[in-house]
Coordinates of C-alpha atoms and ligand atoms in Angstrom, one line a residue:
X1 CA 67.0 70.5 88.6
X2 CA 65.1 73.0 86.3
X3 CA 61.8 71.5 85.1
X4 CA 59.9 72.5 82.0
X5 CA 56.5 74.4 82.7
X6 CA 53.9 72.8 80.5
X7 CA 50.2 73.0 81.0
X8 CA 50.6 75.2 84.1
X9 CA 53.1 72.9 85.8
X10 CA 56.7 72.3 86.3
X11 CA 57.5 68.9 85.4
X12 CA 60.5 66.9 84.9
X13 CA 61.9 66.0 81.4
X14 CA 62.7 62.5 80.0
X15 CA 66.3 63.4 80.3
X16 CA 68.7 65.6 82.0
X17 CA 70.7 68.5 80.4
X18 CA 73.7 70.3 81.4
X19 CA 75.4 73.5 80.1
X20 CA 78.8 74.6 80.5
X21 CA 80.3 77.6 81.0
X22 CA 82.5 78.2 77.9
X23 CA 84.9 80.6 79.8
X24 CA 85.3 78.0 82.5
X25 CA 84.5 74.1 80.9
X26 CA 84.9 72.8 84.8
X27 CA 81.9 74.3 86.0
X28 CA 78.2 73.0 85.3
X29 CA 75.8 76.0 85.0
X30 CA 73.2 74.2 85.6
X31 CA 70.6 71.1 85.3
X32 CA 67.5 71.0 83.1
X33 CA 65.0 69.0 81.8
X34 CA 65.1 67.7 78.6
X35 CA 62.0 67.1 76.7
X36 CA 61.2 64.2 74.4
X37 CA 58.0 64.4 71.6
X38 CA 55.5 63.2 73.7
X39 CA 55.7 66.1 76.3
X40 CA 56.2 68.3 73.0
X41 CA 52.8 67.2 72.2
X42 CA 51.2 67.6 75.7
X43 CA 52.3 71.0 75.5
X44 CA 51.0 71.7 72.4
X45 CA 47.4 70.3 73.0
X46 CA 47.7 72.1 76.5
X47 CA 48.3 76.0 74.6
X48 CA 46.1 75.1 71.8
X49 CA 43.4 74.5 74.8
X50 CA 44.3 78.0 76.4
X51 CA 44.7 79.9 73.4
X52 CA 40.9 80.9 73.2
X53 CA 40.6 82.0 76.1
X54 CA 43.7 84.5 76.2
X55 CA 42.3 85.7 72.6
X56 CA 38.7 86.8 74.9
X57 CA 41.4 88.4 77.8
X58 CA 41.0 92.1 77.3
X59 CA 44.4 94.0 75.5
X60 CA 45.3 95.9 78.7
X61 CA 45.1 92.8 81.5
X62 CA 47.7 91.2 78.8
X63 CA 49.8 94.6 78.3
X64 CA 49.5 94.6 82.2
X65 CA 51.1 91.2 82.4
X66 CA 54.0 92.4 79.9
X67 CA 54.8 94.7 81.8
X68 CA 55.0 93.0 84.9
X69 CA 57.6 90.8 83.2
X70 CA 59.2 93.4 81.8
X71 CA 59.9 95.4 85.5
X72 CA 61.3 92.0 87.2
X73 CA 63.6 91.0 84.2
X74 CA 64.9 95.0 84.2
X75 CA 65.0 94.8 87.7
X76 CA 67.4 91.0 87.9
X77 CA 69.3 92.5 85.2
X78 CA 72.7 92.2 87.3
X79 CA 72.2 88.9 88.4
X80 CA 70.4 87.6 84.9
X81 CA 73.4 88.7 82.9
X82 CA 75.7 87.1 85.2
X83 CA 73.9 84.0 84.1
X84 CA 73.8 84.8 80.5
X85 CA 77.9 85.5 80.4
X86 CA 78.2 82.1 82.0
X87 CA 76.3 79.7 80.0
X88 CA 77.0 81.5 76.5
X89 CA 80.3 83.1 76.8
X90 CA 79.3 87.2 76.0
X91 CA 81.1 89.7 78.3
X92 CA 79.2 90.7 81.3
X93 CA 78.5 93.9 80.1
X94 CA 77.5 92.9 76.8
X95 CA 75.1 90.3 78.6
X96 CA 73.4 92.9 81.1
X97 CA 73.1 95.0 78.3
X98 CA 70.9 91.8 76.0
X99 CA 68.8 91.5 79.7
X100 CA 67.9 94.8 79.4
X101 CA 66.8 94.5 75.7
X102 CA 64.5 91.6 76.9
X103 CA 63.3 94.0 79.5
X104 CA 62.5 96.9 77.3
X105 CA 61.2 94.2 74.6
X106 CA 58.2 93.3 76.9
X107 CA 58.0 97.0 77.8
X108 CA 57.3 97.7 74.5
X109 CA 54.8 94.9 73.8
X110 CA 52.9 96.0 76.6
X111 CA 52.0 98.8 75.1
X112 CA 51.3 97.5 71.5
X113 CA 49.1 95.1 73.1
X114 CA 46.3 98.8 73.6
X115 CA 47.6 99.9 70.0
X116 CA 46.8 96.7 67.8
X117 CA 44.0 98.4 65.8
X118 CA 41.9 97.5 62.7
X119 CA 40.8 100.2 59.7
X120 CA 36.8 100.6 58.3
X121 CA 37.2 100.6 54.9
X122 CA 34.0 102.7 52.1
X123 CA 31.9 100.0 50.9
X124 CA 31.1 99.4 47.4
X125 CA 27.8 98.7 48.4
X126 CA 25.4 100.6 49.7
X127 CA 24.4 100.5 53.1
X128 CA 27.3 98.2 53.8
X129 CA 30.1 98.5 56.6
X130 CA 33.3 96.6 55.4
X131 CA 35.7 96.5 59.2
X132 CA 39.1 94.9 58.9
X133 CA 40.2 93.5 62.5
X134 CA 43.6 91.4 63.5
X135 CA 42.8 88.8 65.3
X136 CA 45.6 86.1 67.2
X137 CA 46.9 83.3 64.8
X138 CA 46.3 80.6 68.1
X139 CA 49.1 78.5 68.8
X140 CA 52.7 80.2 68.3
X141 CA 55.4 77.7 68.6
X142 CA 59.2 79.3 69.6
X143 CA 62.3 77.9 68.3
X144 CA 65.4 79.9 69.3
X145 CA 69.4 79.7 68.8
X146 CA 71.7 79.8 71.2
X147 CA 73.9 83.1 70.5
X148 CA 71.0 85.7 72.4
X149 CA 69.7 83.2 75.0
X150 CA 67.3 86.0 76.4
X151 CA 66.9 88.6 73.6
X152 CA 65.6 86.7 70.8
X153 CA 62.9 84.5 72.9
X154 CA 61.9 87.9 74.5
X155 CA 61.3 89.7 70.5
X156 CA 59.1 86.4 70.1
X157 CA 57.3 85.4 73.1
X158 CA 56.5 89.3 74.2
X159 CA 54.4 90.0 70.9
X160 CA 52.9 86.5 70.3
X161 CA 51.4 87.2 74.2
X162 CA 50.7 90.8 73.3
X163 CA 48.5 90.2 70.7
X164 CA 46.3 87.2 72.7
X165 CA 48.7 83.9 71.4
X166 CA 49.3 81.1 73.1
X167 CA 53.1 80.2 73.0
X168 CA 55.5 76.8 73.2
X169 CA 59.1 77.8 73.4
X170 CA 62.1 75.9 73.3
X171 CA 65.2 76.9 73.6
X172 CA 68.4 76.2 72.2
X173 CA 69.6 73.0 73.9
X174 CA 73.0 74.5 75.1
X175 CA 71.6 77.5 76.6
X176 CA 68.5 76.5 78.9
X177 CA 69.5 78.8 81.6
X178 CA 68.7 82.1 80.7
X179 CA 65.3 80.6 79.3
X180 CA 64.5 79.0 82.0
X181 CA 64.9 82.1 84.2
X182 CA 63.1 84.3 81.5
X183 CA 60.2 81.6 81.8
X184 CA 59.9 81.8 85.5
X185 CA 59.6 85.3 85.3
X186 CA 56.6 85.0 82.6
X187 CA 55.1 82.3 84.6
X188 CA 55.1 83.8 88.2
X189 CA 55.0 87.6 86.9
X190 CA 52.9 87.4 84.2
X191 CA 50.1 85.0 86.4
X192 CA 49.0 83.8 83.3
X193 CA 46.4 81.4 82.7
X194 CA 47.4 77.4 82.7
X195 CA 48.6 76.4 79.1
X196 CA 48.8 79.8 77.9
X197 CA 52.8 79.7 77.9
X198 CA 54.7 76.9 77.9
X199 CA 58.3 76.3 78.0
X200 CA 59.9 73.0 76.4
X201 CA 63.5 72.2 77.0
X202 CA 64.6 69.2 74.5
X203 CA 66.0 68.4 71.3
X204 CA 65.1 70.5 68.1
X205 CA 64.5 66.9 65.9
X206 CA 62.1 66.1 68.7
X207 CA 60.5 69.0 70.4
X208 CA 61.4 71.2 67.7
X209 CA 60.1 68.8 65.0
X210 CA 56.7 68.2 66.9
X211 CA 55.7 71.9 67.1
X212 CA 56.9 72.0 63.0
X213 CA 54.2 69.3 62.6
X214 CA 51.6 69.6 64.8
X215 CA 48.5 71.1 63.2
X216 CA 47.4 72.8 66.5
X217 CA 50.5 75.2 65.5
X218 CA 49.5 77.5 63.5
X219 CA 52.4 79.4 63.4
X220 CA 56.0 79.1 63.4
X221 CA 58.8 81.4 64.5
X222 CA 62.5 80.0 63.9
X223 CA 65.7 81.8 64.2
X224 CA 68.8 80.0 63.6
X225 CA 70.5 78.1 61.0
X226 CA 69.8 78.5 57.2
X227 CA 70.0 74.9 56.6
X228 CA 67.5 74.4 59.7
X229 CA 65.5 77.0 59.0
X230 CA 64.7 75.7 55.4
X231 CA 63.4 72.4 56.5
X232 CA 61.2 73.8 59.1
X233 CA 60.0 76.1 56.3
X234 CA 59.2 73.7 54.2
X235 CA 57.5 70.9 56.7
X236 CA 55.1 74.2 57.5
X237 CA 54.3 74.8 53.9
X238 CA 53.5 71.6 53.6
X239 CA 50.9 71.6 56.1
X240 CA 49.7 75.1 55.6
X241 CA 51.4 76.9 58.6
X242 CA 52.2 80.3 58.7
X243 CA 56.5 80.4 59.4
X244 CA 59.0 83.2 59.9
X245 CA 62.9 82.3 59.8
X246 CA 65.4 84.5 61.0
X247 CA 68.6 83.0 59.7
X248 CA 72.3 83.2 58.5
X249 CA 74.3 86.0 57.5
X250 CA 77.1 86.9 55.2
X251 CA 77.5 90.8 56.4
X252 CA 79.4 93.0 53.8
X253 CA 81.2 96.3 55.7
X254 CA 82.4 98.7 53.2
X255 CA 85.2 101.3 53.6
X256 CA 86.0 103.9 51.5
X257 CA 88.9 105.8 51.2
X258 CA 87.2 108.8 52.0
X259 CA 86.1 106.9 55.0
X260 CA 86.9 108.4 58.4
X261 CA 90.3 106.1 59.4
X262 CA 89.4 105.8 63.0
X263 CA 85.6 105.6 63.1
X264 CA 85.9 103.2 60.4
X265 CA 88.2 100.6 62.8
X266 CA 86.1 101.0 65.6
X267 CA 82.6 100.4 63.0
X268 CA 84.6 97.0 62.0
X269 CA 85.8 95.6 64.9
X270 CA 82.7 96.2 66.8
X271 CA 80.7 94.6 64.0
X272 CA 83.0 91.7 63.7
X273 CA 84.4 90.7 67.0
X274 CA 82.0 91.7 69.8
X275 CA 79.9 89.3 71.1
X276 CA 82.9 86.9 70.0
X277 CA 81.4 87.6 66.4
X278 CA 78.7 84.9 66.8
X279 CA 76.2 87.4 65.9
X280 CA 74.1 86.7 62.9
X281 CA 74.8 90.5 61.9
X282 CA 77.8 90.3 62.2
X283 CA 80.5 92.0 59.7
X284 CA 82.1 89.1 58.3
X285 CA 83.1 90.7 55.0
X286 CA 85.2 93.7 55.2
X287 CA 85.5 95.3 51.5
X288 CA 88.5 98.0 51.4
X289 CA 89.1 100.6 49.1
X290 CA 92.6 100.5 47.5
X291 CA 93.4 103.7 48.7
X292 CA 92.8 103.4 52.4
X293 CA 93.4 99.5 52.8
X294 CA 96.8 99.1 54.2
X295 CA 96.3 102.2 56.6
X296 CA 92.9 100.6 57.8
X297 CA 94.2 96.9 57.9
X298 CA 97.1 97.9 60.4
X299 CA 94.8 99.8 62.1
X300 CA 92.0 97.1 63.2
X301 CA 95.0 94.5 63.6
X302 CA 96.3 97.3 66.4
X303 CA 93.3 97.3 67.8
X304 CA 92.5 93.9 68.0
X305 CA 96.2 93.2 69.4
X306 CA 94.7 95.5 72.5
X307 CA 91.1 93.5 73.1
X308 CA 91.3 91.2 76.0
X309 CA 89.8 88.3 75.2
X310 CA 89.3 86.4 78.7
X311 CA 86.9 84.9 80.7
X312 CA 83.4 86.5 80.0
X313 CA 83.7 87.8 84.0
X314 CA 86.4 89.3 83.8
X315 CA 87.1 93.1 84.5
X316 CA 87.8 94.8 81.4
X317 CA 87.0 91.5 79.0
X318 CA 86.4 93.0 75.2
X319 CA 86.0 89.7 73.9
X320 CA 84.7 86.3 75.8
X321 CA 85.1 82.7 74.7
X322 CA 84.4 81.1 71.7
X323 CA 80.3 79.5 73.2
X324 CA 81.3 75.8 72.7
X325 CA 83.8 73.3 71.2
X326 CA 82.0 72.6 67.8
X327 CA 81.5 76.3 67.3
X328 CA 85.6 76.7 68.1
X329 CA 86.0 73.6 65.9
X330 CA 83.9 75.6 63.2
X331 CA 85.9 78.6 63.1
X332 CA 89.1 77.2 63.5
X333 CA 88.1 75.3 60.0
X334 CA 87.2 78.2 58.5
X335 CA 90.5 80.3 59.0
X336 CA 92.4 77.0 58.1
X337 CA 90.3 76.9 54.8
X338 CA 90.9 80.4 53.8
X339 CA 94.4 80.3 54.2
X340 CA 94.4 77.1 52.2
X341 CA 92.7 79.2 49.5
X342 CA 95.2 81.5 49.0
X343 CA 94.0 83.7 52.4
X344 CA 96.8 86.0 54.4
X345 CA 96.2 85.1 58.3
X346 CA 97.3 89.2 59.2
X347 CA 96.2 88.1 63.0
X348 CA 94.6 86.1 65.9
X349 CA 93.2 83.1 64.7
X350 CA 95.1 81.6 67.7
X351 CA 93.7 79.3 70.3
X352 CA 94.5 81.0 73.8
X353 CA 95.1 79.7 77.4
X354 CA 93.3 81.5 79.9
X355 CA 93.1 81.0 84.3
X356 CA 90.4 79.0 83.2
X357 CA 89.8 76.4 80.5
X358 CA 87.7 77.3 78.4
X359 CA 87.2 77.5 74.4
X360 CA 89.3 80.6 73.7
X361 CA 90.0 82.3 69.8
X362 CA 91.6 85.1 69.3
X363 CA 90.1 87.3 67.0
X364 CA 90.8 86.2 63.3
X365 CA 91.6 88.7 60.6
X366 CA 92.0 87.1 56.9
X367 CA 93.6 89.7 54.0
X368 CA 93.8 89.3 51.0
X369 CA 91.0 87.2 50.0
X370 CA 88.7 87.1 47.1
X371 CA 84.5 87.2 47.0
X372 CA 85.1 83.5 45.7
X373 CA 86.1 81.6 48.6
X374 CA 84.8 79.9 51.0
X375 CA 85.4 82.2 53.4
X376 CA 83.5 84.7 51.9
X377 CA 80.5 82.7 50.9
X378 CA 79.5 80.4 54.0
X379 CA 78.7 82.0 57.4
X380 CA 81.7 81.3 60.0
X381 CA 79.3 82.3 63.1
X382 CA 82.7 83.0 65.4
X383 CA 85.2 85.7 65.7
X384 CA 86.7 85.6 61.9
X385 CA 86.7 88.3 59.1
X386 CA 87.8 88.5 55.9
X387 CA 89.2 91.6 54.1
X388 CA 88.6 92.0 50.4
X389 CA 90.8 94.4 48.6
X390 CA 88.6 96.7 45.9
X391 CA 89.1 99.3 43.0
X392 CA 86.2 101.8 43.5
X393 CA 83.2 102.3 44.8
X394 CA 81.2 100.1 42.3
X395 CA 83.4 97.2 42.7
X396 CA 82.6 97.5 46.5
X397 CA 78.8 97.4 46.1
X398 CA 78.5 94.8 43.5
X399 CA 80.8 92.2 45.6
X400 CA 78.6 93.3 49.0
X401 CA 75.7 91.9 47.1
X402 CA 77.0 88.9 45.8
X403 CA 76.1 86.7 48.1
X404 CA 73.1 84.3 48.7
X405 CA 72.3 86.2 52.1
X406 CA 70.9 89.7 52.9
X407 CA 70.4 90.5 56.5
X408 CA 72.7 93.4 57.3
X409 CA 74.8 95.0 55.2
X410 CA 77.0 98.6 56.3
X411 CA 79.8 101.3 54.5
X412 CA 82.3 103.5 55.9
X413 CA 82.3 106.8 54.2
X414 CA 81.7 110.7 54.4
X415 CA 80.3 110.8 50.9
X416 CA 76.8 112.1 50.7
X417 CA 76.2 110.2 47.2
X418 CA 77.8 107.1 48.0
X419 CA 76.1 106.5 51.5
X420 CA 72.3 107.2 49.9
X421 CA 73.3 105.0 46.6
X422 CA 74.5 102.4 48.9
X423 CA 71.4 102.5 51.0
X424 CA 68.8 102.2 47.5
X425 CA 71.4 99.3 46.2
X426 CA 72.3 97.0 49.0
X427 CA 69.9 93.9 49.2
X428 CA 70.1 93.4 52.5
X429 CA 67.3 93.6 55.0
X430 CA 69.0 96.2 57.0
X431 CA 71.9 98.7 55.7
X432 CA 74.0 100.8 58.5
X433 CA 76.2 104.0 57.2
X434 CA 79.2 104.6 59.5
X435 CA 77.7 102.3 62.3
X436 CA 78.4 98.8 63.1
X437 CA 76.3 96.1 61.0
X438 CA 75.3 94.4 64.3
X439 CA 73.6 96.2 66.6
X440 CA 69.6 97.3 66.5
X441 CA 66.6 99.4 67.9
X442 CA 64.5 97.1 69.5
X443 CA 61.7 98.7 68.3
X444 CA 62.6 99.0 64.3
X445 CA 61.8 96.3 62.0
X446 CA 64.4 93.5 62.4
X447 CA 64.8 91.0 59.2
X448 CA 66.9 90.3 56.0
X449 CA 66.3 89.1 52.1
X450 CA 67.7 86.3 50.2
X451 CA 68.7 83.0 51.9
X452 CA 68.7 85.6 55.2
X453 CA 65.4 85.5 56.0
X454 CA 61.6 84.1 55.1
X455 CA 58.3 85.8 55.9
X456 CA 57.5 89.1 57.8
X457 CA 59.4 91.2 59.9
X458 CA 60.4 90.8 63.6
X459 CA 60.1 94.1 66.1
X460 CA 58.5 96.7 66.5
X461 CA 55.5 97.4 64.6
X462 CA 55.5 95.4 62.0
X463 CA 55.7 92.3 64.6
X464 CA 52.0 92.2 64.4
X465 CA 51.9 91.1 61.2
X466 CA 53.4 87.6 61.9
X467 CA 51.6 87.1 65.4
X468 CA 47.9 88.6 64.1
X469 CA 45.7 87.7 60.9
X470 CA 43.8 89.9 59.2
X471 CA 39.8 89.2 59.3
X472 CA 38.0 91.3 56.9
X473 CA 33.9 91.7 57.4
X474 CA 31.1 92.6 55.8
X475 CA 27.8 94.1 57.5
X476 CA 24.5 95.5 56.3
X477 CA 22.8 97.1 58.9
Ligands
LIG1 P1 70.4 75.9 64.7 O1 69.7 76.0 63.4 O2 71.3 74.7 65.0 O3 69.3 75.8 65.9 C1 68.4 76.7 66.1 C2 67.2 76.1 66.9 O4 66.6 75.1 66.1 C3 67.6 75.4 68.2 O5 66.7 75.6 69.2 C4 67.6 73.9 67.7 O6 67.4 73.0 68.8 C5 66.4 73.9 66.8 N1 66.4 72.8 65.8 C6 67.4 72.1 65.3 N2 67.0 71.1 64.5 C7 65.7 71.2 64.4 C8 64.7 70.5 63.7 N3 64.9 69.5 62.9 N4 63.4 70.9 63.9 C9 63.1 71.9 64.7 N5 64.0 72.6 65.4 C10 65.3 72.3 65.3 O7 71.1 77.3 65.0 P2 72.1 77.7 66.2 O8 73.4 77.0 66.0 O9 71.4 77.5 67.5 O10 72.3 79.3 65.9 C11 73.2 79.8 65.1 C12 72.6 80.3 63.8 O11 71.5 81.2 64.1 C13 73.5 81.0 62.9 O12 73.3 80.6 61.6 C14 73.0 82.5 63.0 O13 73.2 83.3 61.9 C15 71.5 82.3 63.2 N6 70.9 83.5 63.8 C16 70.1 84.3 63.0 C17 69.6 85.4 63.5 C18 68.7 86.3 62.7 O14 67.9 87.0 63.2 N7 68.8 86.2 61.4 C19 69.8 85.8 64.9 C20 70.6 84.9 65.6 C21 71.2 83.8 65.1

């Protein structure tokens, strides 16, 4: 059984957890602990002990300890993603390739740990020195999803650490594995002082709600659901907490007709379907030009007719299973409901039988649908698009942003003009021109507008802003 670490020690959880392998329902990755409040809260009083202490830790023993992470997850990166494709469904490839992201991610914050700097400002006095300085918030408590098991708690825990945090994570319940390893890694790796990480397997209405309360939190990082994210939002306004969600999407694709037919399909399918399209960046709303629509929608359904969607092991697999029944549930609702309003099911949508059982889709392509539907207003999360049929240019960007979300937002074209207009007049947080709408730097700011997203940026840089606060002082010598 996998235990939680809290104050410096494994320990067991109040109850057991088990996750599945989506490409294969018969086998049980693994056991883990599963957390109730109560060891929430010893947690939390155990990093809100430490967190003083790692503050006083000089920059480069912490960017040391990154690093040290950083080289052994890099280094497992074979046999990590192996467990990544089995609890959560990716392709192997695909789930290697998040590993090494997670790698890089606390390669990166080991060297931002030396760079966090502070500016001296002119007085308006004389004789007086005004310094600004970033100092750690204290207690950074973690809540992740379950679609990038090891990315996404990497791009959190990495910087909070960095910059002298304390941390309590906890994972998404139906992916403990891959944070579990990514834990033992920080622990052993990292040798990190007792209560200065902690990892909390468990429910989010218990764990999750406790670290959303608890005034030794100071500071809350969520990624996941919009309707989630909200209420964590507002139970840390209420008590004064600083709070960062990362949450749903709606992603518009534009194509134009003087799009580049080819480019264009693979931009699309990539966006949509890889990663079984539970990616919160991913292309869900493809908006066609008149002119190239039919040519482009016989295209993608082409090429999705030649992705194999199998097992998440096996060799050649484009696309792996859906990552668990109520997401399959979910989607399969979804195409239902857009045919229902009027929708044109062009291909997949299917469910499959594989070597295996397992919660296979085929991917879903919906024409001839209208801004208005369902479809094209809640987030599906699974391998679904849409294809909305459009005059002109204008039509295309005005439907892209109608929508209550704004993370990612992308256009096919080879027009000068209409690539820099749409990159000034999209509202999302991040706008791709002829390149997939999923798919980052890890070292670029990360975050949307609208319903997308709430407080600072995540990544790169600008992650300091969430996991430091500013301290400005005054001194007459
Ligand atoms: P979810 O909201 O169901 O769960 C996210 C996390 O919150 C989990 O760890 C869960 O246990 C926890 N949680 C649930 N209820 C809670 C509560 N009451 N208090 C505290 N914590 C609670 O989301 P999910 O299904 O795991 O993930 C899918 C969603 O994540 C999608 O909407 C997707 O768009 C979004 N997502 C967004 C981004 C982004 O960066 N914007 C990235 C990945 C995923």
């Amino acid at each position: 059984m996998h235990k939680n670490f809290i104050a410096g020690e494994w320990v067991e959880g109040a109850e057991l957890n088990f996750n599945i392998n989506p490409s294969d329902t018969n086998e049980v990755v693994g056991e883990y602990a599963r957390s109730d409040a109560a060891q929430a809260e010893i947690a939390v009083d155990a990093a809100f002990e430490a967190a003083p202490g790692w503050a006083r830790v000089t920059a480069e023993v912490r960017g040391d300890a990154l690093d040290r992470i950083g080289s052994e997850i890099l280094a497992r990166r074979e046999e990590l993603g192996m467990l990544l494709a089995r609890e959560e469904g990716k392709t192997l490839p695909e789930s290697i390739g998040e590993v090494v992201r997670a790698g890089r991610v606390f390669k990166f914050f080991a060297g931002e740990a030396l760079r966090l700097s502070g500016e001296r400002l002119a007085s308006i006095r004389p004789g007086v020195e005004t310094d600004v300085r970033r100092e750690p918030e204290g207690v950074i408590g973690i809540i992740t999803p379950w679609n990038f098991p090891i990315a996404i708690p990497a791009w959190k825990i990495a910087p909070a650490l960095a910059f002298g945090n304390a941390v309590v994570f906890k994972p998404a319940d139906l992916v403990p594995g891959s944070a579990w390893a990514l834990a033992e890694i920080i622990v052993r790796a990292g040798a990190l002082p007792s209560g200065v990480f902690n990892l909390v397997m468990g429910p989010g209405s218990q764990v999750g709600d406790v670290f959303a309360k608890s005034k030794k939190v100071r500071a809350i990082t969520f990624t996941g659901s919009t309707g989630t994210g909200r209420s964590i939002g507002m139970t840390c306004m209420q008590r004064g907490a600083k709070v960062q969600l990362e949450m749903g999407g709606k992603n518009p694709l534009i194509i134009l007709d003087d799009a580049d037919l080819q480019q264009a399909v693979e931009v699309a399918v990539t966006g949509s379907f890889f990663s079984t399209g539970q990616r919160c960046t991913a292309s869900s709303r493809l908006i066609v030009q008149d002119g190239i629509h039919d040519r482009f929608v016989e295209a993608v359904i082409k090429r999705l007719a030649s992705l194999k969607v199998d097992n998440a092991l096996a060799d050649g697999c484009d696309m792996g299973p859906v990552a668990s029944q109520s997401q399959l549930k979910q989607d399969c609702d979804s195409v239902s409901s857009a045919q229902a309003e009027g929708g044109h099911l062009a291909y997949g949508g299917e469910l499959l039988e594989r070597e295996t059982p397992g919660f296979y889709l085929s991917p879903a392509l919906i024409t001839e649908t209208t801004n208005t539907m369902r479809i094209n207003r809640e987030e599906v999360f699974g391998p679904v698009a849409s294809v909305i049929r459009v005059r002109d240019y204008e039509e295309a960007v005005n439907l892209a942003n109608d929508t209550e979300f704004g993370l990612s937002s992308g256009i096919c074209t080879t027009s000068l003009k209409h690539s820099s207009d749409f990159k000034q007049r999209s509202t999302a947080g991040m706008v791709m021109v002829n390149v997939a709408t999923a798919g980052v730097d890890y070292h670029a700011p990360f975050g949307g507008r609208k319903n997308s997203s709430y407080g600072s940026r995540e990544q790169g840089g600008y992650a300091k802003e969430f996991y430091t606060s500013v301290k400005t002082s005054y001194t007459l010598a």
